[in-house]
PDB file of C-alpha atoms in Angstrom:
ATOM      1  CA  MET M   1     104.290 -52.435 -68.281  1.00  0.00           C
ATOM      2  CA  ILE M   2     101.956 -54.623 -70.322  1.00  0.00           C
ATOM      3  CA  LYS M   3     101.588 -58.369 -69.937  1.00  0.00           C
ATOM      4  CA  ALA M   4      99.025 -59.106 -72.643  1.00  0.00           C
ATOM      5  CA  VAL M   5      97.685 -57.976 -75.990  1.00  0.00           C
ATOM      6  CA  LEU M   6      93.999 -58.444 -76.778  1.00  0.00           C
ATOM      7  CA  PHE M   7      92.581 -58.163 -80.280  1.00  0.00           C
ATOM      8  CA  ASP M   8      89.417 -57.506 -82.163  1.00  0.00           C
ATOM      9  CA  PHE M   9      88.872 -60.169 -84.851  1.00  0.00           C
ATOM     10  CA  ASN M  10      87.367 -59.000 -88.129  1.00  0.00           C
ATOM     11  CA  GLU M  11      89.504 -56.448 -90.019  1.00  0.00           C
ATOM     12  CA  THR M  12      92.086 -56.624 -87.233  1.00  0.00           C
ATOM     13  CA  LEU M  13      93.282 -60.198 -87.701  1.00  0.00           C
ATOM     14  CA  ILE M  14      91.206 -61.403 -90.663  1.00  0.00           C
ATOM     15  CA  HIS M  15      89.280 -60.111 -93.687  1.00  0.00           C
ATOM     16  CA  SER M  16      86.109 -61.896 -94.836  1.00  0.00           C
ATOM     17  CA  PRO M  17      83.320 -59.990 -96.619  1.00  0.00           C
ATOM     18  CA  GLU M  18      81.405 -63.269 -97.104  1.00  0.00           C
ATOM     19  CA  TRP M  19      81.340 -63.991 -93.391  1.00  0.00           C
ATOM     20  CA  MET M  20      80.335 -60.436 -92.506  1.00  0.00           C
ATOM     21  CA  SER M  21      77.529 -60.616 -95.025  1.00  0.00           C
ATOM     22  CA  LEU M  22      76.286 -63.807 -93.357  1.00  0.00           C
ATOM     23  CA  GLU M  23      76.701 -62.204 -89.932  1.00  0.00           C
ATOM     24  CA  THR M  24      74.710 -59.096 -90.720  1.00  0.00           C
ATOM     25  CA  LYS M  25      72.408 -59.747 -93.673  1.00  0.00           C
ATOM     26  CA  GLU M  26      72.346 -63.113 -95.440  1.00  0.00           C
ATOM     27  CA  LEU M  27      71.445 -65.545 -92.634  1.00  0.00           C
ATOM     28  CA  PRO M  28      67.677 -65.677 -93.368  1.00  0.00           C
ATOM     29  CA  ASN M  29      67.985 -66.466 -97.050  1.00  0.00           C
ATOM     30  CA  ALA M  30      70.972 -68.776 -96.645  1.00  0.00           C
ATOM     31  CA  ALA M  31      69.584 -70.781 -93.716  1.00  0.00           C
ATOM     32  CA  LEU M  32      66.012 -71.101 -94.946  1.00  0.00           C
ATOM     33  CA  SER M  33      67.131 -72.015 -98.459  1.00  0.00           C
ATOM     34  CA  SER M  34      69.393 -74.708 -97.021  1.00  0.00           C
ATOM     35  CA  LEU M  35      66.559 -76.143 -94.926  1.00  0.00           C
ATOM     36  CA  VAL M  36      64.243 -76.211 -97.953  1.00  0.00           C
ATOM     37  CA  ARG M  37      66.892 -77.964-100.109  1.00  0.00           C
ATOM     38  CA  ALA M  38      67.450 -80.548 -97.383  1.00  0.00           C
ATOM     39  CA  GLY M  39      63.715 -81.278 -97.218  1.00  0.00           C
ATOM     40  CA  HIS M  40      63.294 -79.979 -93.666  1.00  0.00           C
ATOM     41  CA  LEU M  41      60.939 -77.208 -94.782  1.00  0.00           C
ATOM     42  CA  PRO M  42      58.383 -76.911 -97.584  1.00  0.00           C
ATOM     43  CA  GLU M  43      58.946 -74.426-100.380  1.00  0.00           C
ATOM     44  CA  LEU M  44      58.687 -70.919 -99.009  1.00  0.00           C
ATOM     45  CA  SER M  45      57.031 -67.900-100.583  1.00  0.00           C
ATOM     46  CA  ASP M  46      58.682 -64.515-101.094  1.00  0.00           C
ATOM     47  CA  LYS M  47      56.443 -63.197 -98.328  1.00  0.00           C
ATOM     48  CA  GLN M  48      57.758 -65.806 -95.906  1.00  0.00           C
ATOM     49  CA  PHE M  49      61.348 -64.932 -96.756  1.00  0.00           C
ATOM     50  CA  SER M  50      60.467 -61.278 -96.193  1.00  0.00           C
ATOM     51  CA  ILE M  51      59.027 -62.049 -92.772  1.00  0.00           C
ATOM     52  CA  ALA M  52      62.185 -63.902 -91.780  1.00  0.00           C
ATOM     53  CA  GLU M  53      64.399 -61.096 -93.092  1.00  0.00           C
ATOM     54  CA  ALA M  54      62.424 -58.529 -91.085  1.00  0.00           C
ATOM     55  CA  ILE M  55      62.814 -60.538 -87.884  1.00  0.00           C
ATOM     56  CA  PHE M  56      66.549 -60.895 -88.423  1.00  0.00           C
ATOM     57  CA  ARG M  57      66.971 -57.254 -89.318  1.00  0.00           C
ATOM     58  CA  GLU M  58      65.169 -56.190 -86.150  1.00  0.00           C
ATOM     59  CA  ALA M  59      67.304 -58.551 -84.054  1.00  0.00           C
ATOM     60  CA  ARG M  60      70.520 -57.101 -85.469  1.00  0.00           C
ATOM     61  CA  GLN M  61      69.306 -53.514 -85.029  1.00  0.00           C
ATOM     62  CA  THR M  62      68.317 -54.232 -81.423  1.00  0.00           C
ATOM     63  CA  ALA M  63      71.688 -55.829 -80.734  1.00  0.00           C
ATOM     64  CA  ASP M  64      73.478 -52.788 -82.128  1.00  0.00           C
ATOM     65  CA  SER M  65      71.373 -50.271 -80.230  1.00  0.00           C
ATOM     66  CA  THR M  66      71.387 -52.068 -76.871  1.00  0.00           C
ATOM     67  CA  ASN M  67      74.792 -53.800 -76.973  1.00  0.00           C
ATOM     68  CA  ARG M  68      72.951 -57.008 -76.113  1.00  0.00           C
ATOM     69  CA  GLU M  69      73.961 -59.782 -78.511  1.00  0.00           C
ATOM     70  CA  THR M  70      71.871 -62.560 -79.997  1.00  0.00           C
ATOM     71  CA  SER M  71      73.244 -65.684 -81.641  1.00  0.00           C
ATOM     72  CA  HIS M  72      72.583 -66.956 -85.140  1.00  0.00           C
ATOM     73  CA  VAL M  73      71.029 -70.093 -83.700  1.00  0.00           C
ATOM     74  CA  SER M  74      68.536 -68.122 -81.616  1.00  0.00           C
ATOM     75  CA  ASP M  75      67.925 -65.815 -84.599  1.00  0.00           C
ATOM     76  CA  LEU M  76      67.070 -68.812 -86.822  1.00  0.00           C
ATOM     77  CA  ILE M  77      64.792 -70.282 -84.143  1.00  0.00           C
ATOM     78  CA  ALA M  78      62.913 -66.956 -83.970  1.00  0.00           C
ATOM     79  CA  MET M  79      62.457 -66.945 -87.740  1.00  0.00           C
ATOM     80  CA  ILE M  80      61.205 -70.557 -87.795  1.00  0.00           C
ATOM     81  CA  ASP M  81      58.806 -69.788 -84.933  1.00  0.00           C
ATOM     82  CA  ALA M  82      57.403 -66.791 -86.786  1.00  0.00           C
ATOM     83  CA  LEU M  83      56.798 -68.899 -89.896  1.00  0.00           C
ATOM     84  CA  GLY M  84      54.953 -71.538 -87.830  1.00  0.00           C
ATOM     85  CA  TYR M  85      57.346 -74.404 -88.598  1.00  0.00           C
ATOM     86  CA  ARG M  86      58.921 -74.970 -85.202  1.00  0.00           C
ATOM     87  CA  HIS M  87      57.233 -78.377 -84.943  1.00  0.00           C
ATOM     88  CA  LEU M  88      59.112 -79.549 -88.042  1.00  0.00           C
ATOM     89  CA  LEU M  89      62.605 -78.758 -86.850  1.00  0.00           C
ATOM     90  CA  PRO M  90      64.497 -79.926 -83.761  1.00  0.00           C
ATOM     91  CA  ARG M  91      67.008 -77.473 -82.359  1.00  0.00           C
ATOM     92  CA  SER M  92      69.846 -79.757 -83.464  1.00  0.00           C
ATOM     93  CA  THR M  93      68.855 -79.312 -87.115  1.00  0.00           C
ATOM     94  CA  MET M  94      68.934 -75.544 -86.808  1.00  0.00           C
ATOM     95  CA  GLU M  95      72.261 -75.669 -84.993  1.00  0.00           C
ATOM     96  CA  SER M  96      73.805 -77.860 -87.705  1.00  0.00           C
ATOM     97  CA  THR M  97      72.432 -75.576 -90.436  1.00  0.00           C
ATOM     98  CA  VAL M  98      74.040 -72.507 -88.883  1.00  0.00           C
ATOM     99  CA  ALA M  99      77.277 -74.424 -88.355  1.00  0.00           C
ATOM    100  CA  ALA M 100      77.418 -75.521 -91.995  1.00  0.00           C
ATOM    101  CA  LEU M 101      76.916 -71.969 -93.263  1.00  0.00           C
ATOM    102  CA  HIS M 102      79.743 -70.675 -91.087  1.00  0.00           C
ATOM    103  CA  ARG M 103      82.055 -73.553 -92.009  1.00  0.00           C
ATOM    104  CA  ASP M 104      81.528 -72.687 -95.665  1.00  0.00           C
ATOM    105  CA  CYS M 105      82.913 -69.206 -94.913  1.00  0.00           C
ATOM    106  CA  VAL M 106      86.171 -70.407 -93.376  1.00  0.00           C
ATOM    107  CA  LEU M 107      87.890 -71.108 -96.690  1.00  0.00           C
ATOM    108  CA  LYS M 108      86.956 -67.624 -97.919  1.00  0.00           C
ATOM    109  CA  VAL M 109      88.737 -65.846 -95.063  1.00  0.00           C
ATOM    110  CA  VAL M 110      92.019 -64.008 -95.595  1.00  0.00           C
ATOM    111  CA  LEU M 111      94.473 -63.678 -92.717  1.00  0.00           C
ATOM    112  CA  LEU M 112      95.669 -60.082 -92.785  1.00  0.00           C
ATOM    113  CA  PRO M 113      99.292 -59.523 -93.878  1.00  0.00           C
ATOM    114  CA  HIS M 114     102.023 -60.163 -91.293  1.00  0.00           C
ATOM    115  CA  THR M 115      99.486 -61.441 -88.739  1.00  0.00           C
ATOM    116  CA  LYS M 116     101.017 -64.878 -88.167  1.00  0.00           C
ATOM    117  CA  ARG M 117     104.528 -63.482 -87.744  1.00  0.00           C
ATOM    118  CA  MET M 118     103.186 -60.758 -85.462  1.00  0.00           C
ATOM    119  CA  LEU M 119     101.562 -63.352 -83.208  1.00  0.00           C
ATOM    120  CA  GLU M 120     104.720 -65.446 -83.186  1.00  0.00           C
ATOM    121  CA  ARG M 121     106.752 -62.410 -82.184  1.00  0.00           C
ATOM    122  CA  LEU M 122     104.395 -61.463 -79.349  1.00  0.00           C
ATOM    123  CA  ASP M 123     104.550 -65.039 -78.144  1.00  0.00           C
ATOM    124  CA  GLU M 124     108.372 -64.913 -78.249  1.00  0.00           C
ATOM    125  CA  LEU M 125     108.191 -61.808 -76.075  1.00  0.00           C
ATOM    126  CA  GLY M 126     106.179 -63.765 -73.523  1.00  0.00           C
ATOM    127  CA  LEU M 127     102.990 -61.766 -73.958  1.00  0.00           C
ATOM    128  CA  ARG M 128      99.625 -63.380 -73.367  1.00  0.00           C
ATOM    129  CA  MET M 129      97.002 -62.974 -76.068  1.00  0.00           C
ATOM    130  CA  GLY M 130      93.251 -63.020 -76.358  1.00  0.00           C
ATOM    131  CA  ILE M 131      90.356 -61.878 -78.551  1.00  0.00           C
ATOM    132  CA  ILE M 132      87.237 -59.834 -77.853  1.00  0.00           C
ATOM    133  CA  SER M 133      84.877 -60.046 -80.804  1.00  0.00           C
ATOM    134  CA  ASN M 134      81.361 -59.060 -81.769  1.00  0.00           C
ATOM    135  CA  ALA M 135      80.132 -62.181 -83.550  1.00  0.00           C
ATOM    136  CA  ALA M 136      76.863 -64.088 -83.653  1.00  0.00           C
ATOM    137  CA  TYR M 137      78.402 -67.560 -83.864  1.00  0.00           C
ATOM    138  CA  SER M 138      81.474 -68.215 -81.774  1.00  0.00           C
ATOM    139  CA  PRO M 139      82.822 -71.481 -83.259  1.00  0.00           C
ATOM    140  CA  PHE M 140      83.644 -69.635 -86.464  1.00  0.00           C
ATOM    141  CA  LEU M 141      86.517 -67.828 -84.758  1.00  0.00           C
ATOM    142  CA  SER M 142      88.171 -71.003 -83.484  1.00  0.00           C
ATOM    143  CA  TRP M 143      87.660 -72.769 -86.800  1.00  0.00           C
ATOM    144  CA  THR M 144      89.204 -69.865 -88.699  1.00  0.00           C
ATOM    145  CA  LEU M 145      92.168 -69.429 -86.376  1.00  0.00           C
ATOM    146  CA  GLY M 146      92.773 -73.173 -86.440  1.00  0.00           C
ATOM    147  CA  HIS M 147      92.638 -73.156 -90.250  1.00  0.00           C
ATOM    148  CA  PHE M 148      95.480 -70.632 -90.318  1.00  0.00           C
ATOM    149  CA  GLY M 149      97.472 -72.408 -87.621  1.00  0.00           C
ATOM    150  CA  VAL M 150      97.290 -69.555 -85.092  1.00  0.00           C
ATOM    151  CA  LEU M 151      94.655 -70.745 -82.616  1.00  0.00           C
ATOM    152  CA  GLU M 152      97.331 -71.874 -80.159  1.00  0.00           C
ATOM    153  CA  PHE M 153      98.466 -68.291 -79.569  1.00  0.00           C
ATOM    154  CA  PHE M 154      95.196 -67.257 -77.943  1.00  0.00           C
ATOM    155  CA  GLU M 155      94.624 -67.964 -74.286  1.00  0.00           C
ATOM    156  CA  ASP M 156      91.026 -66.783 -74.429  1.00  0.00           C
ATOM    157  CA  ILE M 157      88.514 -65.993 -77.174  1.00  0.00           C
ATOM    158  CA  LEU M 158      85.575 -63.988 -75.887  1.00  0.00           C
ATOM    159  CA  VAL M 159      82.670 -63.796 -78.337  1.00  0.00           C
ATOM    160  CA  SER M 160      79.633 -61.588 -77.866  1.00  0.00           C
ATOM    161  CA  ALA M 161      77.164 -64.357 -78.753  1.00  0.00           C
ATOM    162  CA  ASP M 162      78.377 -66.442 -75.813  1.00  0.00           C
ATOM    163  CA  ILE M 163      77.837 -63.791 -73.145  1.00  0.00           C
ATOM    164  CA  ARG M 164      75.025 -61.749 -74.749  1.00  0.00           C
ATOM    165  CA  LEU M 165      77.094 -58.552 -74.647  1.00  0.00           C
ATOM    166  CA  ARG M 166      78.523 -56.529 -77.518  1.00  0.00           C
ATOM    167  CA  LYS M 167      81.216 -53.931 -77.836  1.00  0.00           C
ATOM    168  CA  PRO M 168      81.275 -51.032 -77.108  1.00  0.00           C
ATOM    169  CA  ALA M 169      79.699 -52.117 -73.805  1.00  0.00           C
ATOM    170  CA  LEU M 170      82.422 -51.784 -71.182  1.00  0.00           C
ATOM    171  CA  GLU M 171      81.332 -54.971 -69.451  1.00  0.00           C
ATOM    172  CA  ILE M 172      82.549 -57.203 -72.292  1.00  0.00           C
ATOM    173  CA  PHE M 173      86.040 -55.799 -71.741  1.00  0.00           C
ATOM    174  CA  HIS M 174      85.746 -56.338 -67.996  1.00  0.00           C
ATOM    175  CA  VAL M 175      84.653 -59.930 -68.607  1.00  0.00           C
ATOM    176  CA  ALA M 176      87.743 -60.513 -70.749  1.00  0.00           C
ATOM    177  CA  LEU M 177      90.025 -59.090 -68.067  1.00  0.00           C
ATOM    178  CA  ARG M 178      88.403 -61.220 -65.357  1.00  0.00           C
ATOM    179  CA  ARG M 179      88.655 -64.384 -67.421  1.00  0.00           C
ATOM    180  CA  MET M 180      92.364 -63.805 -68.008  1.00  0.00           C
ATOM    181  CA  GLN M 181      92.963 -62.403 -64.493  1.00  0.00           C
ATOM    182  CA  LEU M 182      94.437 -59.186 -65.839  1.00  0.00           C
ATOM    183  CA  GLN M 183      94.343 -55.571 -64.703  1.00  0.00           C
ATOM    184  CA  PRO M 184      93.653 -52.803 -67.238  1.00  0.00           C
ATOM    185  CA  LYS M 185      97.176 -51.462 -66.885  1.00  0.00           C
ATOM    186  CA  ASP M 186      98.497 -54.867 -67.978  1.00  0.00           C
ATOM    187  CA  VAL M 187      96.808 -54.816 -71.381  1.00  0.00           C
ATOM    188  CA  ALA M 188      97.070 -53.333 -74.855  1.00  0.00           C
ATOM    189  CA  TYR M 189      94.018 -53.716 -77.089  1.00  0.00           C
ATOM    190  CA  VAL M 190      94.043 -53.642 -80.907  1.00  0.00           C
ATOM    191  CA  GLY M 191      90.957 -52.908 -82.978  1.00  0.00           C
ATOM    192  CA  ASP M 192      89.853 -51.250 -86.203  1.00  0.00           C
ATOM    193  CA  ASP M 193      86.569 -49.680 -85.061  1.00  0.00           C
ATOM    194  CA  PHE M 194      87.253 -46.428 -83.220  1.00  0.00           C
ATOM    195  CA  GLN M 195      83.931 -46.254 -81.390  1.00  0.00           C
ATOM    196  CA  LYS M 196      83.642 -49.965 -80.526  1.00  0.00           C
ATOM    197  CA  ASP M 197      87.311 -50.723 -79.893  1.00  0.00           C
ATOM    198  CA  VAL M 198      89.337 -47.603 -79.074  1.00  0.00           C
ATOM    199  CA  VAL M 199      86.846 -45.575 -77.049  1.00  0.00           C
ATOM    200  CA  PRO M 200      85.778 -48.296 -74.583  1.00  0.00           C
ATOM    201  CA  SER M 201      89.291 -49.694 -74.169  1.00  0.00           C
ATOM    202  CA  LYS M 202      90.579 -46.252 -73.258  1.00  0.00           C
ATOM    203  CA  GLN M 203      87.633 -45.701 -70.910  1.00  0.00           C
ATOM    204  CA  ILE M 204      88.574 -48.714 -68.785  1.00  0.00           C
ATOM    205  CA  GLY M 205      92.289 -47.944 -68.792  1.00  0.00           C
ATOM    206  CA  LEU M 206      93.777 -50.165 -71.484  1.00  0.00           C
ATOM    207  CA  ARG M 207      96.398 -49.018 -73.947  1.00  0.00           C
ATOM    208  CA  ALA M 208      94.570 -48.703 -77.238  1.00  0.00           C
ATOM    209  CA  ILE M 209      96.018 -49.376 -80.668  1.00  0.00           C
ATOM    210  CA  TRP M 210      93.786 -48.208 -83.485  1.00  0.00           C
ATOM    211  CA  ARG M 211      94.316 -50.308 -86.594  1.00  0.00           C
ATOM    212  CA  LYS M 212      93.083 -47.580 -88.860  1.00  0.00           C
ATOM    213  CA  PRO M 213      91.142 -48.925 -91.839  1.00  0.00           C
ATOM    214  CA  GLU M 214      91.482 -47.540 -95.361  1.00  0.00           C
ATOM    215  CA  VAL M 215      87.841 -46.413 -95.144  1.00  0.00           C
ATOM    216  CA  VAL M 216      86.930 -45.084 -91.720  1.00  0.00           C
ATOM    217  CA  SER M 217      83.270 -45.851 -90.968  1.00  0.00           C
ATOM    218  CA  SER M 218      83.568 -45.214 -87.240  1.00  0.00           C
ATOM    219  CA  GLY M 219      85.187 -41.820 -86.908  1.00  0.00           C
ATOM    220  CA  PRO M 220      87.563 -40.659 -84.177  1.00  0.00           C
ATOM    221  CA  ASP M 221      86.182 -39.195 -80.972  1.00  0.00           C
ATOM    222  CA  LYS M 222      87.709 -35.797 -80.207  1.00  0.00           C
ATOM    223  CA  ASP M 223      87.756 -36.736 -76.507  1.00  0.00           C
ATOM    224  CA  THR M 224      89.631 -40.013 -77.080  1.00  0.00           C
ATOM    225  CA  THR M 225      93.226 -40.403 -78.213  1.00  0.00           C
ATOM    226  CA  PRO M 226      94.585 -43.869 -79.003  1.00  0.00           C
ATOM    227  CA  ASP M 227      98.011 -44.745 -77.668  1.00  0.00           C
ATOM    228  CA  ALA M 228      99.081 -45.694 -81.174  1.00  0.00           C
ATOM    229  CA  VAL M 229      97.678 -45.689 -84.722  1.00  0.00           C
ATOM    230  CA  ILE M 230      98.793 -48.403 -87.137  1.00  0.00           C
ATOM    231  CA  THR M 231      97.857 -49.591 -90.599  1.00  0.00           C
ATOM    232  CA  ASN M 232      99.685 -52.933 -90.603  1.00  0.00           C
ATOM    233  CA  ASN M 233      99.999 -55.682 -88.031  1.00  0.00           C
ATOM    234  CA  GLU M 234     103.787 -55.790 -88.301  1.00  0.00           C
ATOM    235  CA  GLU M 235     103.763 -52.501 -86.372  1.00  0.00           C
ATOM    236  CA  ILE M 236     102.374 -54.164 -83.227  1.00  0.00           C
ATOM    237  CA  PRO M 237     105.397 -56.072 -81.824  1.00  0.00           C
ATOM    238  CA  PRO M 238     107.670 -52.999 -81.590  1.00  0.00           C
ATOM    239  CA  LEU M 239     104.937 -51.130 -79.697  1.00  0.00           C
ATOM    240  CA  ALA M 240     104.343 -54.066 -77.400  1.00  0.00           C
ATOM    241  CA  GLU M 241     108.060 -54.467 -76.711  1.00  0.00           C
ATOM    242  CA  GLN M 242     108.320 -50.750 -75.868  1.00  0.00           C
ATOM    243  CA  TRP M 243     105.316 -50.939 -73.530  1.00  0.00           C
ATOM    244  CA  MET M 244     106.676 -53.993 -71.765  1.00  0.00           C
ATOM    245  CA  LEU M 245     109.387 -51.693 -70.434  1.00  0.00           C
ATOM    246  CA  ALA M 246     107.245 -48.662 -69.696  1.00  0.00           C
TER     247      ALA M 246
END
């Protein structure tokens, strides 16, 4: 019998190529260009941009390979340090720059079809809800959910940047359970990435719903079977209602 449903964020609840591009690739150019335009930095050479991009790329690769997250603020500080401009910029300026870039992405986000009604229905059933997300800047999730009027449904939003852990590390799932005072048997977890969402959730004893994407970049594991496979969020409430009784 489940008591809660936890969700991945990107491509499970929302769709935003612009945000994912900022998350994984565009931060160096976007942040440094913004700082130059604002007069906080001098004009930068192509070589300096390349240095910053290399630092960011290495940080993202290390995060992926070790499941140890960094944040966009710490990433930008590392880039500024490498360029020798740390004396020009207080931390607050770098924080506000990162915040502005993420806020610009909010209006470009699409809430996936049937998501709001799905959340309303789960709430009507009395199920608790939370999010476990790999993201390098946590306020973006709250801003986006608030923009769509669904933030109130989530009791807890656990973001990798805040605890320095990334899925598929099992510990991030354990942290979520501890924070919500839930046992694995109490929870169904919904995610689109088979290796980062389905495999670890099954390993710790959650019911796993694979929201199968149109293009599967993270293929199924022959040793792992999800409890359900869906392609649309309107399929979640009937499953949840069934599992509340089982």
